[in-house]
C-alpha cells in the first residue's frame, strides 16, 4: 500500500482544475440539480425579454449535460441554440454521447481563459447561464469578466455558485486526517475565499465588489441557503466522492481508505450537529446581472 509520504509526490503535481468522472457524477448530482431547477424557476421570469428563435444562450460548466438537455433547454424555448461548455473534455464527450440535441452545441472551454475563440465561432450570447461551476474558479473576478465578455450589450446572466458549501467543510476535516495532510493544498485550491466570510452581509458585500470589478450590474445578488440537517448522509457521501479533487490522484490501493474516511467524516457531521449549525448550511450566490 502507498504510504502518505509516497502519495505526497502525487500531491505536488496537483491539477488546477478538478478531475470529475462523469459516470459517477451523473448518478450523484440530484442534490445540485434540484437546486438548479429551484433557482431557474425562481428567476427565469425576471429576464428583460422572453426567448425567441433568433437568440442563443450559453451554459458555462454544463458537466454531464443532463441538466442542460432535460431542464435548461425546455425553459429556453424558443431559442436558436444553447452552447454548453465545460473545462473537462471527459464531461463534454459524455454530454455529447448521452445528452445530444440539435439545439445544443457542446464545447470544451475554461471560463477563466480567453473567450474570444468562442465569440468568433458563435457570436455573443443573449443569456449566460452557469450552475454550480464558478466556485471552482481560481480567480472568480476573471471568470466573471469572461462571463460579461460573452454577453451581448443587452445580454443577461443567471449564475448560481457556491459561497459557503458543506462540501468544503468536509474537505477541511479531511485535511486534519494525518494520512491525507499531504493533499491539503489540493483541497484548499478549490475552496473559494467566500467560504471564510462569516456573515451574510459580508458575503453580499464581497460579491457586489467582485461583480463591479467584472463590469456586471446585478439585478439580483442574494444568498440561497439550504440546511443539510435531516437529509440522507449517503446521498451527500455520493456527491462528495463524485466531486472530490483528491480521489482521482490517489493510487488504487489508497482509494478505499480515503472513501472510508470521507464517509466517517460525513456521518459524524450529520450526527453531531444540531439543525441550523453552520457546518451543515450550504450558502449559494444567486446572481442575475446585465453588463455595465
PDB file of C-alpha atoms in Angstrom:
ATOM      1  CA  UNK A   1       0.000   0.000   0.000  1.00  0.00           C
ATOM      2  CA  UNK A   2       1.225   3.505  -0.779  1.00  0.00           C
ATOM      3  CA  UNK A   3       2.284   5.466   2.253  1.00  0.00           C
ATOM      4  CA  UNK A   4       1.193   9.060   2.942  1.00  0.00           C
ATOM      5  CA  UNK A   5       4.704  10.252   2.097  1.00  0.00           C
ATOM      6  CA  UNK A   6       4.721   8.500  -1.273  1.00  0.00           C
ATOM      7  CA  UNK A   7       1.243   9.841  -2.020  1.00  0.00           C
ATOM      8  CA  UNK A   8       2.608  13.313  -1.356  1.00  0.00           C
ATOM      9  CA  UNK A   9       4.685  13.077  -4.529  1.00  0.00           C
ATOM     10  CA  UNK A  10       1.415  12.957  -6.447  1.00  0.00           C
ATOM     11  CA  UNK A  11       0.025  15.853  -4.435  1.00  0.00           C
ATOM     12  CA  UNK A  12       2.933  18.009  -5.582  1.00  0.00           C
ATOM     13  CA  UNK A  13       1.574  17.644  -9.106  1.00  0.00           C
ATOM     14  CA  UNK A  14      -1.977  18.584  -8.231  1.00  0.00           C
ATOM     15  CA  UNK A  15      -4.099  19.949 -11.069  1.00  0.00           C
ATOM     16  CA  UNK A  16      -5.515  23.446 -11.335  1.00  0.00           C
ATOM     17  CA  UNK A  17      -8.861  22.000 -12.384  1.00  0.00           C
ATOM     18  CA  UNK A  18     -10.823  19.158 -10.799  1.00  0.00           C
ATOM     19  CA  UNK A  19     -10.935  15.768 -12.478  1.00  0.00           C
ATOM     20  CA  UNK A  20     -14.511  14.558 -12.117  1.00  0.00           C
ATOM     21  CA  UNK A  21     -15.658  11.217 -13.518  1.00  0.00           C
ATOM     22  CA  UNK A  22     -18.871  11.881 -15.483  1.00  0.00           C
ATOM     23  CA  UNK A  23     -20.318   8.397 -14.932  1.00  0.00           C
ATOM     24  CA  UNK A  24     -20.054   8.868 -11.162  1.00  0.00           C
ATOM     25  CA  UNK A  25     -21.242  12.474 -11.097  1.00  0.00           C
ATOM     26  CA  UNK A  26     -24.327  11.909 -13.248  1.00  0.00           C
ATOM     27  CA  UNK A  27     -25.623   9.366 -10.727  1.00  0.00           C
ATOM     28  CA  UNK A  28     -24.846  11.579  -7.718  1.00  0.00           C
ATOM     29  CA  UNK A  29     -25.885  15.088  -8.775  1.00  0.00           C
ATOM     30  CA  UNK A  30     -29.551  15.078  -7.751  1.00  0.00           C
ATOM     31  CA  UNK A  31     -28.942  17.481  -4.830  1.00  0.00           C
ATOM     32  CA  UNK A  32     -27.312  20.095  -7.041  1.00  0.00           C
ATOM     33  CA  UNK A  33     -29.752  19.533  -9.885  1.00  0.00           C
ATOM     34  CA  UNK A  34     -32.734  20.169  -7.598  1.00  0.00           C
ATOM     35  CA  UNK A  35     -31.212  23.497  -6.512  1.00  0.00           C
ATOM     36  CA  UNK A  36     -30.540  24.407 -10.154  1.00  0.00           C
ATOM     37  CA  UNK A  37     -34.195  23.854 -11.006  1.00  0.00           C
ATOM     38  CA  UNK A  38     -35.346  25.818  -7.959  1.00  0.00           C
ATOM     39  CA  UNK A  39     -33.190  28.773  -8.989  1.00  0.00           C
ATOM     40  CA  UNK A  40     -34.347  28.635 -12.603  1.00  0.00           C
ATOM     41  CA  UNK A  41     -37.988  28.558 -11.616  1.00  0.00           C
ATOM     42  CA  UNK A  42     -37.435  31.391  -9.126  1.00  0.00           C
ATOM     43  CA  UNK A  43     -35.779  33.816 -11.537  1.00  0.00           C
ATOM     44  CA  UNK A  44     -36.476  32.699 -15.086  1.00  0.00           C
ATOM     45  CA  UNK A  45     -39.402  35.084 -15.483  1.00  0.00           C
ATOM     46  CA  UNK A  46     -37.240  38.031 -14.400  1.00  0.00           C
ATOM     47  CA  UNK A  47     -35.306  38.284 -17.670  1.00  0.00           C
ATOM     48  CA  UNK A  48     -35.860  41.515 -19.569  1.00  0.00           C
ATOM     49  CA  UNK A  49     -37.190  39.736 -22.640  1.00  0.00           C
ATOM     50  CA  UNK A  50     -38.643  36.362 -23.431  1.00  0.00           C
ATOM     51  CA  UNK A  51     -36.582  33.975 -25.568  1.00  0.00           C
ATOM     52  CA  UNK A  52     -37.118  33.883 -29.313  1.00  0.00           C
ATOM     53  CA  UNK A  53     -35.839  31.794 -32.186  1.00  0.00           C
ATOM     54  CA  UNK A  54     -33.080  34.281 -33.055  1.00  0.00           C
ATOM     55  CA  UNK A  55     -31.431  34.167 -29.637  1.00  0.00           C
ATOM     56  CA  UNK A  56     -28.594  31.970 -28.453  1.00  0.00           C
ATOM     57  CA  UNK A  57     -27.613  31.179 -24.884  1.00  0.00           C
ATOM     58  CA  UNK A  58     -24.601  29.570 -23.226  1.00  0.00           C
ATOM     59  CA  UNK A  59     -24.384  27.232 -20.248  1.00  0.00           C
ATOM     60  CA  UNK A  60     -20.978  27.596 -18.573  1.00  0.00           C
ATOM     61  CA  UNK A  61     -19.944  24.455 -16.712  1.00  0.00           C
ATOM     62  CA  UNK A  62     -22.509  22.113 -18.229  1.00  0.00           C
ATOM     63  CA  UNK A  63     -20.915  19.000 -16.739  1.00  0.00           C
ATOM     64  CA  UNK A  64     -22.586  15.805 -17.907  1.00  0.00           C
ATOM     65  CA  UNK A  65     -25.192  17.693 -19.949  1.00  0.00           C
ATOM     66  CA  UNK A  66     -28.226  16.091 -18.303  1.00  0.00           C
ATOM     67  CA  UNK A  67     -29.419  19.309 -16.682  1.00  0.00           C
ATOM     68  CA  UNK A  68     -28.694  21.333 -19.830  1.00  0.00           C
ATOM     69  CA  UNK A  69     -30.650  18.962 -22.057  1.00  0.00           C
ATOM     70  CA  UNK A  70     -33.520  17.982 -19.781  1.00  0.00           C
ATOM     71  CA  UNK A  71     -34.125  21.071 -17.639  1.00  0.00           C
ATOM     72  CA  UNK A  72     -32.486  24.181 -19.079  1.00  0.00           C
ATOM     73  CA  UNK A  73     -33.265  23.743 -22.785  1.00  0.00           C
ATOM     74  CA  UNK A  74     -37.045  23.335 -22.308  1.00  0.00           C
ATOM     75  CA  UNK A  75     -37.105  26.550 -20.261  1.00  0.00           C
ATOM     76  CA  UNK A  76     -35.240  28.438 -23.004  1.00  0.00           C
ATOM     77  CA  UNK A  77     -37.610  27.712 -25.858  1.00  0.00           C
ATOM     78  CA  UNK A  78     -37.880  29.059 -28.411  1.00  0.00           C
ATOM     79  CA  UNK A  79     -34.185  29.738 -28.993  1.00  0.00           C
ATOM     80  CA  UNK A  80     -31.665  29.277 -31.780  1.00  0.00           C
ATOM     81  CA  UNK A  81     -29.284  27.192 -29.695  1.00  0.00           C
ATOM     82  CA  UNK A  82     -27.513  26.663 -26.405  1.00  0.00           C
ATOM     83  CA  UNK A  83     -23.745  26.379 -26.423  1.00  0.00           C
ATOM     84  CA  UNK A  84     -22.813  24.222 -23.436  1.00  0.00           C
ATOM     85  CA  UNK A  85     -19.219  24.382 -22.217  1.00  0.00           C
ATOM     86  CA  UNK A  86     -17.148  22.586 -19.631  1.00  0.00           C
ATOM     87  CA  UNK A  87     -13.468  22.602 -18.716  1.00  0.00           C
ATOM     88  CA  UNK A  88     -13.434  18.792 -18.688  1.00  0.00           C
ATOM     89  CA  UNK A  89     -13.076  17.034 -22.027  1.00  0.00           C
ATOM     90  CA  UNK A  90     -14.424  13.854 -20.422  1.00  0.00           C
ATOM     91  CA  UNK A  91     -17.567  15.696 -19.335  1.00  0.00           C
ATOM     92  CA  UNK A  92     -18.126  17.188 -22.776  1.00  0.00           C
ATOM     93  CA  UNK A  93     -17.622  13.846 -24.503  1.00  0.00           C
ATOM     94  CA  UNK A  94     -20.073  12.227 -22.087  1.00  0.00           C
ATOM     95  CA  UNK A  95     -22.614  15.001 -22.707  1.00  0.00           C
ATOM     96  CA  UNK A  96     -22.292  14.620 -26.477  1.00  0.00           C
ATOM     97  CA  UNK A  97     -22.797  10.871 -26.265  1.00  0.00           C
ATOM     98  CA  UNK A  98     -25.674  10.856 -23.789  1.00  0.00           C
ATOM     99  CA  UNK A  99     -27.466  14.204 -23.971  1.00  0.00           C
ATOM    100  CA  UNK A 100     -27.092  15.367 -27.553  1.00  0.00           C
ATOM    101  CA  UNK A 101     -29.732  17.624 -29.096  1.00  0.00           C
ATOM    102  CA  UNK A 102     -29.880  19.553 -32.399  1.00  0.00           C
ATOM    103  CA  UNK A 103     -30.122  22.827 -30.462  1.00  0.00           C
ATOM    104  CA  UNK A 104     -27.154  22.132 -28.156  1.00  0.00           C
ATOM    105  CA  UNK A 105     -23.503  22.566 -29.168  1.00  0.00           C
ATOM    106  CA  UNK A 106     -21.095  21.131 -26.609  1.00  0.00           C
ATOM    107  CA  UNK A 107     -17.618  22.674 -26.366  1.00  0.00           C
ATOM    108  CA  UNK A 108     -14.553  22.232 -24.149  1.00  0.00           C
ATOM    109  CA  UNK A 109     -13.733  25.611 -22.616  1.00  0.00           C
ATOM    110  CA  UNK A 110     -12.331  27.035 -19.383  1.00  0.00           C
ATOM    111  CA  UNK A 111     -14.246  30.140 -18.300  1.00  0.00           C
ATOM    112  CA  UNK A 112     -11.040  31.539 -16.771  1.00  0.00           C
ATOM    113  CA  UNK A 113      -9.378  31.523 -20.203  1.00  0.00           C
ATOM    114  CA  UNK A 114      -9.801  33.777 -23.234  1.00  0.00           C
ATOM    115  CA  UNK A 115     -13.344  33.674 -24.639  1.00  0.00           C
ATOM    116  CA  UNK A 116     -12.571  35.294 -27.991  1.00  0.00           C
ATOM    117  CA  UNK A 117     -12.476  31.922 -29.754  1.00  0.00           C
ATOM    118  CA  UNK A 118     -15.990  31.090 -28.585  1.00  0.00           C
ATOM    119  CA  UNK A 119     -17.245  34.530 -29.602  1.00  0.00           C
ATOM    120  CA  UNK A 120     -15.575  34.250 -33.011  1.00  0.00           C
ATOM    121  CA  UNK A 121     -17.186  30.865 -33.597  1.00  0.00           C
ATOM    122  CA  UNK A 122     -20.675  31.542 -32.265  1.00  0.00           C
ATOM    123  CA  UNK A 123     -21.030  35.273 -31.691  1.00  0.00           C
ATOM    124  CA  UNK A 124     -22.086  36.783 -28.377  1.00  0.00           C
ATOM    125  CA  UNK A 125     -24.882  35.427 -26.241  1.00  0.00           C
ATOM    126  CA  UNK A 126     -28.213  36.838 -25.157  1.00  0.00           C
ATOM    127  CA  UNK A 127     -28.016  34.901 -21.901  1.00  0.00           C
ATOM    128  CA  UNK A 128     -25.185  33.306 -19.955  1.00  0.00           C
ATOM    129  CA  UNK A 129     -26.199  30.599 -17.512  1.00  0.00           C
ATOM    130  CA  UNK A 130     -23.952  28.863 -15.028  1.00  0.00           C
ATOM    131  CA  UNK A 131     -24.896  26.450 -12.254  1.00  0.00           C
ATOM    132  CA  UNK A 132     -22.515  25.127  -9.588  1.00  0.00           C
ATOM    133  CA  UNK A 133     -19.434  25.789 -11.702  1.00  0.00           C
ATOM    134  CA  UNK A 134     -17.952  29.165 -10.823  1.00  0.00           C
ATOM    135  CA  UNK A 135     -16.979  28.160  -7.275  1.00  0.00           C
ATOM    136  CA  UNK A 136     -14.265  26.021  -8.903  1.00  0.00           C
ATOM    137  CA  UNK A 137     -12.627  29.103 -10.445  1.00  0.00           C
ATOM    138  CA  UNK A 138      -9.250  30.042  -9.037  1.00  0.00           C
ATOM    139  CA  UNK A 139      -9.965  33.691  -9.884  1.00  0.00           C
ATOM    140  CA  UNK A 140     -13.674  34.458  -9.690  1.00  0.00           C
ATOM    141  CA  UNK A 141     -13.202  38.020 -10.949  1.00  0.00           C
ATOM    142  CA  UNK A 142     -11.527  36.792 -14.144  1.00  0.00           C
ATOM    143  CA  UNK A 143     -14.249  34.197 -14.621  1.00  0.00           C
ATOM    144  CA  UNK A 144     -16.989  36.805 -14.249  1.00  0.00           C
ATOM    145  CA  UNK A 145     -15.228  39.241 -16.571  1.00  0.00           C
ATOM    146  CA  UNK A 146     -15.298  36.499 -19.163  1.00  0.00           C
ATOM    147  CA  UNK A 147     -18.993  35.952 -18.477  1.00  0.00           C
ATOM    148  CA  UNK A 148     -19.516  39.648 -19.261  1.00  0.00           C
ATOM    149  CA  UNK A 149     -17.372  39.338 -22.399  1.00  0.00           C
ATOM    150  CA  UNK A 150     -19.643  36.553 -23.661  1.00  0.00           C
ATOM    151  CA  UNK A 151     -22.787  38.687 -23.307  1.00  0.00           C
ATOM    152  CA  UNK A 152     -24.329  40.932 -25.941  1.00  0.00           C
ATOM    153  CA  UNK A 153     -24.719  44.573 -24.956  1.00  0.00           C
ATOM    154  CA  UNK A 154     -28.299  43.850 -23.895  1.00  0.00           C
ATOM    155  CA  UNK A 155     -27.493  40.380 -22.610  1.00  0.00           C
ATOM    156  CA  UNK A 156     -28.145  38.995 -19.155  1.00  0.00           C
ATOM    157  CA  UNK A 157     -26.637  36.298 -16.984  1.00  0.00           C
ATOM    158  CA  UNK A 158     -28.097  33.979 -14.362  1.00  0.00           C
ATOM    159  CA  UNK A 159     -25.438  32.440 -12.144  1.00  0.00           C
ATOM    160  CA  UNK A 160     -25.669  30.013  -9.234  1.00  0.00           C
ATOM    161  CA  UNK A 161     -22.464  29.081  -7.439  1.00  0.00           C
ATOM    162  CA  UNK A 162     -21.164  28.154  -4.030  1.00  0.00           C
ATOM    163  CA  UNK A 163     -20.431  30.766  -1.387  1.00  0.00           C
ATOM    164  CA  UNK A 164     -20.052  28.510   1.665  1.00  0.00           C
ATOM    165  CA  UNK A 165     -20.587  24.826   0.988  1.00  0.00           C
ATOM    166  CA  UNK A 166     -20.960  21.883   3.338  1.00  0.00           C
ATOM    167  CA  UNK A 167     -18.699  20.111   0.863  1.00  0.00           C
ATOM    168  CA  UNK A 168     -15.861  22.465   1.755  1.00  0.00           C
ATOM    169  CA  UNK A 169     -16.417  21.898   5.476  1.00  0.00           C
ATOM    170  CA  UNK A 170     -15.898  18.204   4.767  1.00  0.00           C
ATOM    171  CA  UNK A 171     -12.680  18.956   2.901  1.00  0.00           C
ATOM    172  CA  UNK A 172     -11.360  20.983   5.827  1.00  0.00           C
ATOM    173  CA  UNK A 173     -11.895  17.948   8.041  1.00  0.00           C
ATOM    174  CA  UNK A 174     -10.196  15.641   5.570  1.00  0.00           C
ATOM    175  CA  UNK A 175      -7.135  17.892   5.809  1.00  0.00           C
ATOM    176  CA  UNK A 176      -6.958  17.164   9.537  1.00  0.00           C
ATOM    177  CA  UNK A 177      -6.513  13.421   8.971  1.00  0.00           C
ATOM    178  CA  UNK A 178      -2.784  12.732   9.134  1.00  0.00           C
ATOM    179  CA  UNK A 179      -2.598  10.418   6.140  1.00  0.00           C
ATOM    180  CA  UNK A 180      -4.293  12.976   3.878  1.00  0.00           C
ATOM    181  CA  UNK A 181      -2.428  16.092   5.048  1.00  0.00           C
ATOM    182  CA  UNK A 182      -0.102  15.881   2.009  1.00  0.00           C
ATOM    183  CA  UNK A 183      -3.178  16.756  -0.084  1.00  0.00           C
ATOM    184  CA  UNK A 184      -4.108  19.877   1.858  1.00  0.00           C
ATOM    185  CA  UNK A 185      -3.083  22.188  -0.987  1.00  0.00           C
ATOM    186  CA  UNK A 186      -5.190  20.207  -3.448  1.00  0.00           C
ATOM    187  CA  UNK A 187      -8.307  20.715  -1.342  1.00  0.00           C
ATOM    188  CA  UNK A 188      -7.595  24.333  -0.386  1.00  0.00           C
ATOM    189  CA  UNK A 189      -7.111  25.186  -4.066  1.00  0.00           C
ATOM    190  CA  UNK A 190     -10.800  24.557  -4.660  1.00  0.00           C
ATOM    191  CA  UNK A 191     -12.219  26.300  -1.567  1.00  0.00           C
ATOM    192  CA  UNK A 192     -13.225  29.853  -2.564  1.00  0.00           C
ATOM    193  CA  UNK A 193     -12.377  32.918  -0.418  1.00  0.00           C
ATOM    194  CA  UNK A 194     -16.075  33.428   0.297  1.00  0.00           C
ATOM    195  CA  UNK A 195     -16.133  30.241   2.375  1.00  0.00           C
ATOM    196  CA  UNK A 196     -14.350  32.030   5.221  1.00  0.00           C
ATOM    197  CA  UNK A 197     -16.624  35.089   5.288  1.00  0.00           C
ATOM    198  CA  UNK A 198     -18.794  34.560   8.354  1.00  0.00           C
ATOM    199  CA  UNK A 199     -21.801  36.862   7.975  1.00  0.00           C
ATOM    200  CA  UNK A 200     -24.374  37.249   5.222  1.00  0.00           C
ATOM    201  CA  UNK A 201     -23.817  40.985   4.806  1.00  0.00           C
ATOM    202  CA  UNK A 202     -20.104  40.342   4.337  1.00  0.00           C
ATOM    203  CA  UNK A 203     -20.791  37.752   1.655  1.00  0.00           C
ATOM    204  CA  UNK A 204     -23.120  40.048  -0.264  1.00  0.00           C
ATOM    205  CA  UNK A 205     -20.685  42.962   0.025  1.00  0.00           C
ATOM    206  CA  UNK A 206     -17.869  40.748  -1.239  1.00  0.00           C
ATOM    207  CA  UNK A 207     -19.849  39.570  -4.252  1.00  0.00           C
ATOM    208  CA  UNK A 208     -21.091  43.064  -5.128  1.00  0.00           C
ATOM    209  CA  UNK A 209     -17.461  44.168  -5.249  1.00  0.00           C
ATOM    210  CA  UNK A 210     -16.497  41.254  -7.480  1.00  0.00           C
ATOM    211  CA  UNK A 211     -19.402  41.946  -9.845  1.00  0.00           C
ATOM    212  CA  UNK A 212     -18.427  45.610 -10.111  1.00  0.00           C
ATOM    213  CA  UNK A 213     -14.829  44.675 -10.923  1.00  0.00           C
ATOM    214  CA  UNK A 214     -16.165  42.291 -13.579  1.00  0.00           C
ATOM    215  CA  UNK A 215     -18.293  45.043 -15.201  1.00  0.00           C
ATOM    216  CA  UNK A 216     -21.556  43.354 -14.250  1.00  0.00           C
ATOM    217  CA  UNK A 217     -24.564  45.211 -12.857  1.00  0.00           C
ATOM    218  CA  UNK A 218     -26.580  42.989 -10.509  1.00  0.00           C
ATOM    219  CA  UNK A 219     -30.347  42.993 -10.764  1.00  0.00           C
ATOM    220  CA  UNK A 220     -30.325  40.249  -8.132  1.00  0.00           C
ATOM    221  CA  UNK A 221     -27.479  39.352  -5.784  1.00  0.00           C
ATOM    222  CA  UNK A 222     -28.617  37.174  -2.929  1.00  0.00           C
ATOM    223  CA  UNK A 223     -27.849  34.058  -0.948  1.00  0.00           C
ATOM    224  CA  UNK A 224     -29.811  30.854  -1.288  1.00  0.00           C
ATOM    225  CA  UNK A 225     -29.345  28.732   1.833  1.00  0.00           C
ATOM    226  CA  UNK A 226     -30.105  25.093   2.497  1.00  0.00           C
ATOM    227  CA  UNK A 227     -29.802  23.177   5.761  1.00  0.00           C
ATOM    228  CA  UNK A 228     -28.490  19.663   5.152  1.00  0.00           C
ATOM    229  CA  UNK A 229     -29.713  18.523   8.566  1.00  0.00           C
ATOM    230  CA  UNK A 230     -32.276  15.766   8.115  1.00  0.00           C
ATOM    231  CA  UNK A 231     -31.083  14.867   4.628  1.00  0.00           C
ATOM    232  CA  UNK A 232     -29.643  11.448   3.843  1.00  0.00           C
ATOM    233  CA  UNK A 233     -25.890  11.472   4.513  1.00  0.00           C
ATOM    234  CA  UNK A 234     -25.438   8.666   1.992  1.00  0.00           C
ATOM    235  CA  UNK A 235     -26.629  10.972  -0.788  1.00  0.00           C
ATOM    236  CA  UNK A 236     -24.075  13.544   0.299  1.00  0.00           C
ATOM    237  CA  UNK A 237     -21.309  10.943   0.500  1.00  0.00           C
ATOM    238  CA  UNK A 238     -22.019  10.010  -3.131  1.00  0.00           C
ATOM    239  CA  UNK A 239     -21.954  13.673  -4.149  1.00  0.00           C
ATOM    240  CA  UNK A 240     -18.709  14.333  -2.267  1.00  0.00           C
ATOM    241  CA  UNK A 241     -16.939  11.352  -3.789  1.00  0.00           C
ATOM    242  CA  UNK A 242     -18.094  12.385  -7.270  1.00  0.00           C
ATOM    243  CA  UNK A 243     -16.569  15.861  -6.818  1.00  0.00           C
ATOM    244  CA  UNK A 244     -13.573  15.174  -4.578  1.00  0.00           C
ATOM    245  CA  UNK A 245     -10.377  16.530  -6.212  1.00  0.00           C
ATOM    246  CA  UNK A 246      -8.065  14.223  -4.238  1.00  0.00           C
ATOM    247  CA  UNK A 247      -9.647  10.877  -5.065  1.00  0.00           C
ATOM    248  CA  UNK A 248      -8.563  10.787  -8.750  1.00  0.00           C
ATOM    249  CA  UNK A 249      -4.971  11.498  -7.693  1.00  0.00           C
ATOM    250  CA  UNK A 250      -4.694   8.540  -5.328  1.00  0.00           C
ATOM    251  CA  UNK A 251      -3.183   5.175  -6.213  1.00  0.00           C
ATOM    252  CA  UNK A 252      -5.793   2.428  -6.303  1.00  0.00           C
ATOM    253  CA  UNK A 253      -4.587   0.908  -3.041  1.00  0.00           C
ATOM    254  CA  UNK A 254      -5.290   4.182  -1.179  1.00  0.00           C
ATOM    255  CA  UNK A 255      -8.754   4.912  -2.555  1.00  0.00           C
ATOM    256  CA  UNK A 256     -10.701   2.508  -0.321  1.00  0.00           C
ATOM    257  CA  UNK A 257      -9.226   4.038   2.834  1.00  0.00           C
ATOM    258  CA  UNK A 258      -9.939   7.537   1.550  1.00  0.00           C
ATOM    259  CA  UNK A 259     -13.569   6.709   0.791  1.00  0.00           C
ATOM    260  CA  UNK A 260     -13.940   5.156   4.245  1.00  0.00           C
ATOM    261  CA  UNK A 261     -12.529   8.270   5.912  1.00  0.00           C
ATOM    262  CA  UNK A 262     -14.794  10.565   3.886  1.00  0.00           C
ATOM    263  CA  UNK A 263     -17.872   8.530   4.832  1.00  0.00           C
ATOM    264  CA  UNK A 264     -16.902   8.568   8.514  1.00  0.00           C
ATOM    265  CA  UNK A 265     -16.395  12.332   8.481  1.00  0.00           C
ATOM    266  CA  UNK A 266     -19.748  12.996   6.818  1.00  0.00           C
ATOM    267  CA  UNK A 267     -21.675  10.585   9.033  1.00  0.00           C
ATOM    268  CA  UNK A 268     -20.115  12.194  12.109  1.00  0.00           C
ATOM    269  CA  UNK A 269     -21.047  15.679  10.904  1.00  0.00           C
ATOM    270  CA  UNK A 270     -24.636  14.567  10.324  1.00  0.00           C
ATOM    271  CA  UNK A 271     -24.997  13.195  13.864  1.00  0.00           C
ATOM    272  CA  UNK A 272     -23.053  15.712  15.927  1.00  0.00           C
ATOM    273  CA  UNK A 273     -24.550  18.956  14.690  1.00  0.00           C
ATOM    274  CA  UNK A 274     -27.986  20.389  15.538  1.00  0.00           C
ATOM    275  CA  UNK A 275     -30.285  21.834  12.903  1.00  0.00           C
ATOM    276  CA  UNK A 276     -29.143  25.250  11.778  1.00  0.00           C
ATOM    277  CA  UNK A 277     -25.486  24.675  12.622  1.00  0.00           C
ATOM    278  CA  UNK A 278     -23.237  26.406  10.054  1.00  0.00           C
ATOM    279  CA  UNK A 279     -21.375  23.161   9.328  1.00  0.00           C
ATOM    280  CA  UNK A 280     -24.482  21.795   7.624  1.00  0.00           C
ATOM    281  CA  UNK A 281     -25.659  25.018   5.989  1.00  0.00           C
ATOM    282  CA  UNK A 282     -24.945  25.412   2.285  1.00  0.00           C
ATOM    283  CA  UNK A 283     -24.966  29.019   1.060  1.00  0.00           C
ATOM    284  CA  UNK A 284     -25.023  29.780  -2.651  1.00  0.00           C
ATOM    285  CA  UNK A 285     -24.737  33.042  -4.532  1.00  0.00           C
ATOM    286  CA  UNK A 286     -27.619  33.720  -6.903  1.00  0.00           C
ATOM    287  CA  UNK A 287     -26.765  36.457  -9.386  1.00  0.00           C
ATOM    288  CA  UNK A 288     -28.887  37.901 -12.175  1.00  0.00           C
ATOM    289  CA  UNK A 289     -26.958  40.672 -13.908  1.00  0.00           C
ATOM    290  CA  UNK A 290     -26.502  42.790 -17.006  1.00  0.00           C
ATOM    291  CA  UNK A 291     -23.370  44.457 -18.367  1.00  0.00           C
ATOM    292  CA  UNK A 292     -22.290  47.814 -17.013  1.00  0.00           C
TER     293      UNK A 292
END
